[in-house]
Short mmCIF file of C-alpha atoms and ligand atoms in Angstrom, two decimals:
data_model
loop_
_atom_site.label_atom_id
_atom_site.label_comp_id
_atom_site.label_asym_id
_atom_site.label_seq_id
_atom_site.Cartn_x
_atom_site.Cartn_y
_atom_site.Cartn_z
CA MET A 1480 163.94 -127.05 70.42
CA GLN A 1481 165.58 -128.65 67.42
CA LYS A 1482 164.38 -127.46 64.09
CA HIS A 1483 163.36 -129.94 61.58
CA ILE A 1484 164.92 -129.51 58.16
CA LEU A 1485 163.33 -131.54 55.24
CA VAL A 1486 166.06 -132.50 52.79
CA VAL A 1487 164.86 -133.29 49.27
CA GLU A 1488 167.65 -134.60 47.16
CA ASP A 1489 167.88 -137.61 44.90
CA GLU A 1490 171.66 -138.31 45.11
CA PRO A 1491 172.04 -140.47 48.20
CA ALA A 1492 175.71 -139.22 48.64
CA ILE A 1493 174.79 -135.73 48.74
CA ARG A 1494 171.63 -136.35 50.79
CA ASP A 1495 173.71 -138.19 53.30
CA MET A 1496 176.36 -135.18 53.34
CA LEU A 1497 173.59 -132.91 54.03
CA ALA A 1498 172.19 -134.91 56.83
CA TYR A 1499 175.58 -134.97 58.45
CA ALA A 1500 175.97 -131.35 58.20
CA LEU A 1501 172.65 -130.60 59.53
CA ARG A 1502 173.19 -132.83 62.45
CA LYS A 1503 176.50 -131.01 63.22
CA GLY A 1504 174.63 -127.76 63.10
CA ASP A 1505 172.15 -129.15 65.79
CA PHE A 1506 169.23 -129.47 63.35
CA ALA A 1507 167.18 -132.67 62.91
CA PRO A 1508 167.18 -133.78 59.36
CA LEU A 1509 164.17 -135.23 57.63
CA LEU A 1510 165.05 -137.12 54.30
CA ALA A 1511 163.29 -137.68 51.04
CA GLY A 1512 164.74 -138.69 47.68
CA ASP A 1513 161.90 -137.47 45.50
CA ALA A 1514 158.79 -135.51 45.43
CA ARG A 1515 156.41 -138.27 46.49
CA GLU A 1516 158.75 -139.07 49.49
CA ALA A 1517 158.81 -135.41 50.40
CA GLN A 1518 154.88 -135.25 50.57
CA VAL A 1519 155.00 -138.27 52.77
CA ARG A 1520 157.45 -136.59 55.16
CA ILE A 1521 155.47 -133.40 55.33
CA ALA A 1522 152.42 -135.37 56.13
CA GLU A 1523 154.09 -136.81 59.21
CA ARG A 1524 155.59 -133.70 60.37
CA ILE A 1525 155.57 -130.02 59.21
CA PRO A 1526 159.26 -129.10 58.66
CA ASP A 1527 160.73 -125.76 59.81
CA LEU A 1528 162.57 -125.24 56.56
CA ILE A 1529 162.71 -127.27 53.30
CA LEU A 1530 166.30 -127.89 51.38
CA LEU A 1531 165.12 -128.41 47.82
CA ASP A 1532 167.24 -129.74 45.15
CA TRP A 1533 166.73 -127.99 41.65
CA MET A 1534 167.10 -131.31 39.55
CA LEU A 1535 164.80 -134.19 40.93
CA PRO A 1536 163.69 -137.26 39.06
CA GLY A 1537 160.28 -136.85 37.53
CA GLY A 1538 160.06 -133.00 37.64
CA SER A 1539 162.18 -130.01 38.82
CA GLY A 1540 162.36 -128.89 42.42
CA LEU A 1541 160.93 -125.57 41.02
CA GLU A 1542 157.56 -127.09 40.29
CA LEU A 1543 157.45 -128.73 43.75
CA ALA A 1544 158.27 -125.28 45.38
CA ARG A 1545 155.39 -123.81 43.25
CA ARG A 1546 152.80 -126.25 44.53
CA TRP A 1547 154.03 -125.91 48.16
CA ARG A 1548 153.42 -122.28 47.85
CA ARG A 1549 149.93 -122.76 46.75
CA ASP A 1550 149.06 -125.17 49.42
CA ALA A 1551 147.85 -123.67 52.68
CA LEU A 1552 149.51 -126.38 54.71
CA THR A 1553 153.13 -125.65 53.16
CA ARG A 1554 152.69 -122.11 52.16
CA ASP A 1555 154.67 -120.51 54.95
CA ILE A 1556 157.69 -123.15 55.21
CA PRO A 1557 160.78 -121.41 54.06
CA ILE A 1558 162.64 -123.21 51.15
CA ILE A 1559 166.26 -122.85 50.23
CA MET A 1560 166.97 -124.14 46.73
CA LEU A 1561 170.12 -126.28 46.07
CA THR A 1562 171.38 -125.70 42.54
CA ALA A 1563 174.24 -126.59 40.54
CA ARG A 1564 173.54 -123.77 38.19
CA GLY A 1565 173.99 -120.07 39.27
CA GLU A 1566 172.43 -118.51 36.31
CA GLU A 1567 170.53 -115.34 37.00
CA ASN A 1568 167.48 -116.65 35.09
CA ASP A 1569 167.15 -119.61 37.48
CA ARG A 1570 167.35 -117.33 40.37
CA VAL A 1571 164.57 -115.36 39.27
CA SER A 1572 162.21 -118.02 38.34
CA GLY A 1573 163.03 -119.69 41.71
CA LEU A 1574 162.23 -116.39 43.62
CA GLU A 1575 159.16 -116.00 41.59
CA ALA A 1576 158.05 -119.51 42.72
CA GLY A 1577 158.47 -118.30 46.31
CA VAL A 1578 161.73 -119.60 47.22
CA ASP A 1579 163.54 -117.95 50.03
CA ASP A 1580 167.17 -118.41 49.28
CA TYR A 1581 169.69 -120.31 47.09
CA VAL A 1582 172.65 -122.34 47.85
CA VAL A 1583 174.92 -123.09 44.79
CA LYS A 1584 176.59 -126.47 44.61
CA PRO A 1585 179.43 -127.18 45.75
CA PHE A 1586 179.04 -125.18 49.02
CA SER A 1587 180.61 -125.69 52.39
CA THR A 1588 178.83 -126.81 55.52
CA ARG A 1589 179.32 -123.46 57.12
CA GLU A 1590 177.80 -121.58 54.23
CA LEU A 1591 174.68 -123.79 54.07
CA LEU A 1592 174.11 -123.58 57.94
CA ALA A 1593 174.64 -119.87 57.91
CA ARG A 1594 172.00 -119.46 55.11
CA ILE A 1595 169.55 -121.77 57.01
CA ARG A 1596 169.99 -119.75 60.11
CA ALA A 1597 169.33 -116.41 58.31
CA VAL A 1598 166.21 -117.78 56.76
CA LEU A 1599 164.79 -119.17 59.90
CA ARG A 1600 165.60 -116.01 61.72
CA ARG A 1601 163.63 -114.07 58.99
CA SER A 1602 160.67 -116.34 59.37
CA ARG A 1603 160.62 -116.22 63.40
CA ASP A 1604 160.12 -112.50 63.37
CA ASP A 1605 156.32 -113.15 62.78
CA ASP A 1606 154.53 -113.58 65.77
CA ASP A 1607 151.41 -115.84 66.29
CA ASP A 1608 148.95 -112.75 66.63
CA GLY A 1609 150.33 -111.39 63.43
CA SER A 1610 152.61 -108.88 64.94
CA VAL A 1611 155.87 -108.24 63.04
CA LYS A 1612 158.73 -105.94 63.42
CA ILE A 1613 161.48 -105.29 60.91
CA GLY A 1614 163.91 -102.40 61.52
CA ALA A 1615 162.06 -99.22 62.67
CA LEU A 1616 158.74 -100.64 61.33
CA ALA A 1617 156.24 -102.61 63.59
CA ILE A 1618 152.89 -104.11 63.17
CA ASP A 1619 150.81 -104.63 66.24
CA GLY A 1620 148.69 -107.57 64.93
CA ALA A 1621 146.12 -107.64 67.52
CA ALA A 1622 145.48 -103.80 67.33
CA HIS A 1623 145.73 -103.81 63.47
CA ARG A 1624 148.22 -100.69 63.93
CA VAL A 1625 151.41 -99.71 62.26
CA PHE A 1626 154.24 -97.97 64.23
CA ALA A 1627 157.51 -96.24 63.34
CA THR A 1628 160.17 -96.11 66.00
CA ILE A 1629 162.13 -93.01 65.43
CA ASP A 1630 164.67 -92.09 68.13
CA GLY A 1631 163.17 -94.70 70.44
CA THR A 1632 159.78 -93.23 70.32
CA PRO A 1633 157.04 -95.46 68.55
CA GLN A 1634 154.81 -93.08 66.32
CA PRO A 1635 151.53 -94.53 64.80
CA ILE A 1636 151.20 -94.57 61.07
CA PRO A 1637 147.59 -94.41 60.03
CA MET A 1638 146.97 -96.35 56.64
CA GLY A 1639 144.00 -97.61 54.81
CA PRO A 1640 143.05 -101.44 55.00
CA THR A 1641 144.53 -102.45 51.78
CA GLU A 1642 147.74 -100.89 52.58
CA TYR A 1643 147.72 -102.53 55.86
CA ARG A 1644 147.16 -105.86 54.46
CA LEU A 1645 149.98 -105.25 51.67
CA LEU A 1646 152.37 -104.13 54.40
CA HIS A 1647 151.59 -107.00 56.73
CA TYR A 1648 152.12 -109.48 53.68
CA PHE A 1649 155.23 -107.84 52.77
CA MET A 1650 156.77 -107.86 56.37
CA THR A 1651 155.83 -111.37 56.99
CA HIS A 1652 157.39 -112.28 53.66
CA ALA A 1653 160.56 -109.95 53.67
CA ASP A 1654 163.47 -110.03 51.42
CA ARG A 1655 161.49 -112.10 48.79
CA VAL A 1656 160.60 -111.03 45.39
CA GLN A 1657 156.73 -110.87 44.92
CA THR A 1658 155.10 -110.58 41.37
CA ARG A 1659 152.13 -108.50 41.01
CA ALA A 1660 150.14 -111.71 40.44
CA GLN A 1661 151.30 -113.01 43.80
CA LEU A 1662 150.46 -109.84 45.49
CA LEU A 1663 147.05 -109.92 44.07
CA ASP A 1664 146.48 -113.49 45.11
CA GLN A 1665 147.65 -113.08 48.71
CA VAL A 1666 146.57 -109.60 49.50
CA TRP A 1667 143.44 -109.13 47.36
CA GLY A 1668 142.39 -112.85 47.40
CA GLY A 1669 142.14 -114.79 44.26
CA SER A 1670 138.11 -114.41 43.92
CA VAL A 1671 138.18 -110.65 43.17
CA TYR A 1672 138.90 -109.51 39.73
CA VAL A 1673 141.53 -106.72 40.05
CA GLU A 1674 143.94 -105.61 37.49
CA GLU A 1675 147.70 -105.81 38.08
CA ARG A 1676 148.23 -102.12 37.92
CA THR A 1677 145.98 -101.87 41.00
CA VAL A 1678 149.00 -103.34 42.89
CA ASP A 1679 151.24 -100.39 41.61
CA VAL A 1680 148.62 -97.87 42.89
CA HIS A 1681 148.65 -99.26 46.29
CA ILE A 1682 152.33 -99.57 46.20
CA ARG A 1683 152.59 -96.01 45.71
CA ARG A 1684 150.07 -95.15 48.35
CA LEU A 1685 152.05 -97.29 50.86
CA ARG A 1686 155.06 -95.53 50.12
CA LYS A 1687 153.56 -92.35 50.37
CA THR A 1688 152.44 -93.28 53.89
CA LEU A 1689 155.85 -94.33 54.94
CA GLU A 1690 157.76 -91.54 53.46
CA PRO A 1691 157.35 -89.02 56.24
CA HIS A 1692 158.92 -91.52 58.40
CA GLY A 1693 161.86 -92.22 55.94
CA LEU A 1694 160.80 -95.84 55.63
CA ASP A 1695 159.41 -95.77 52.00
CA ALA A 1696 162.71 -97.29 50.87
CA MET A 1697 161.77 -100.50 52.20
CA VAL A 1698 159.35 -101.16 49.64
CA GLN A 1699 161.62 -101.96 46.65
CA THR A 1700 160.78 -102.13 43.02
CA VAL A 1701 162.48 -105.28 41.56
CA ARG A 1702 162.75 -104.56 37.67
CA GLY A 1703 160.97 -106.98 35.42
CA ALA A 1704 159.92 -109.02 38.42
CA GLY A 1705 157.78 -107.05 41.03
CA TYR A 1706 158.31 -105.85 44.47
CA ARG A 1707 160.30 -106.83 47.39
CA PHE A 1708 160.01 -105.57 51.07
CA SER A 1709 163.30 -105.23 52.86
CA GLY A 1710 164.65 -104.02 56.28
CA ALA A 1711 168.04 -103.64 54.50
CA THR A 1712 167.81 -100.25 52.56
CA1 LIG B 3206 169.41 -134.02 41.93
#
């Protein structure tokens, strides 16, 4: 089935170029020129991915990305930001806002389509029952169990409920930088008062659990930002 890609871009020429490129890549583009139109498109149909321009009239794309990440309806839609600026600061603030990837203008159609496919592949690994597999690590969502497959044999990895929730969140949001505040919000829930260093304690426990299987390096520290789970270690 064709994937629907929402394009949020105020410049008509670039929007048309993106729509053309997406059709060429066998995607179905949905088009919006600003935040308001984007909300209308999302209400009509939940897109499989959003291409979001950094500079939009009446607010930055970054604010929009933050808002979508807070909303249960749009929380899990992958977002790729289009930016004319390549500065590291912008990337970090975008990643903290929950953006999945960046494409810096000017970009080739081939590069854009490759990024879209990579981000879609990543988000598809998350099955409906909560099962997810990255590299040698797998979660059986129905059984609430974690396995490491070493030399073709799946070995169960026992872990506490918080480590399980943390790992599950990491694996369903792989390759994204997660701030401590985001992890507290998503894994512990916003209602409970927990200090940010609690996150560090559970990260340490999770790594210790994965260590005997040689998988602890999948939980990566991102200096000055937070943590990231990655299958590419
Ligand atoms: Ca723009």
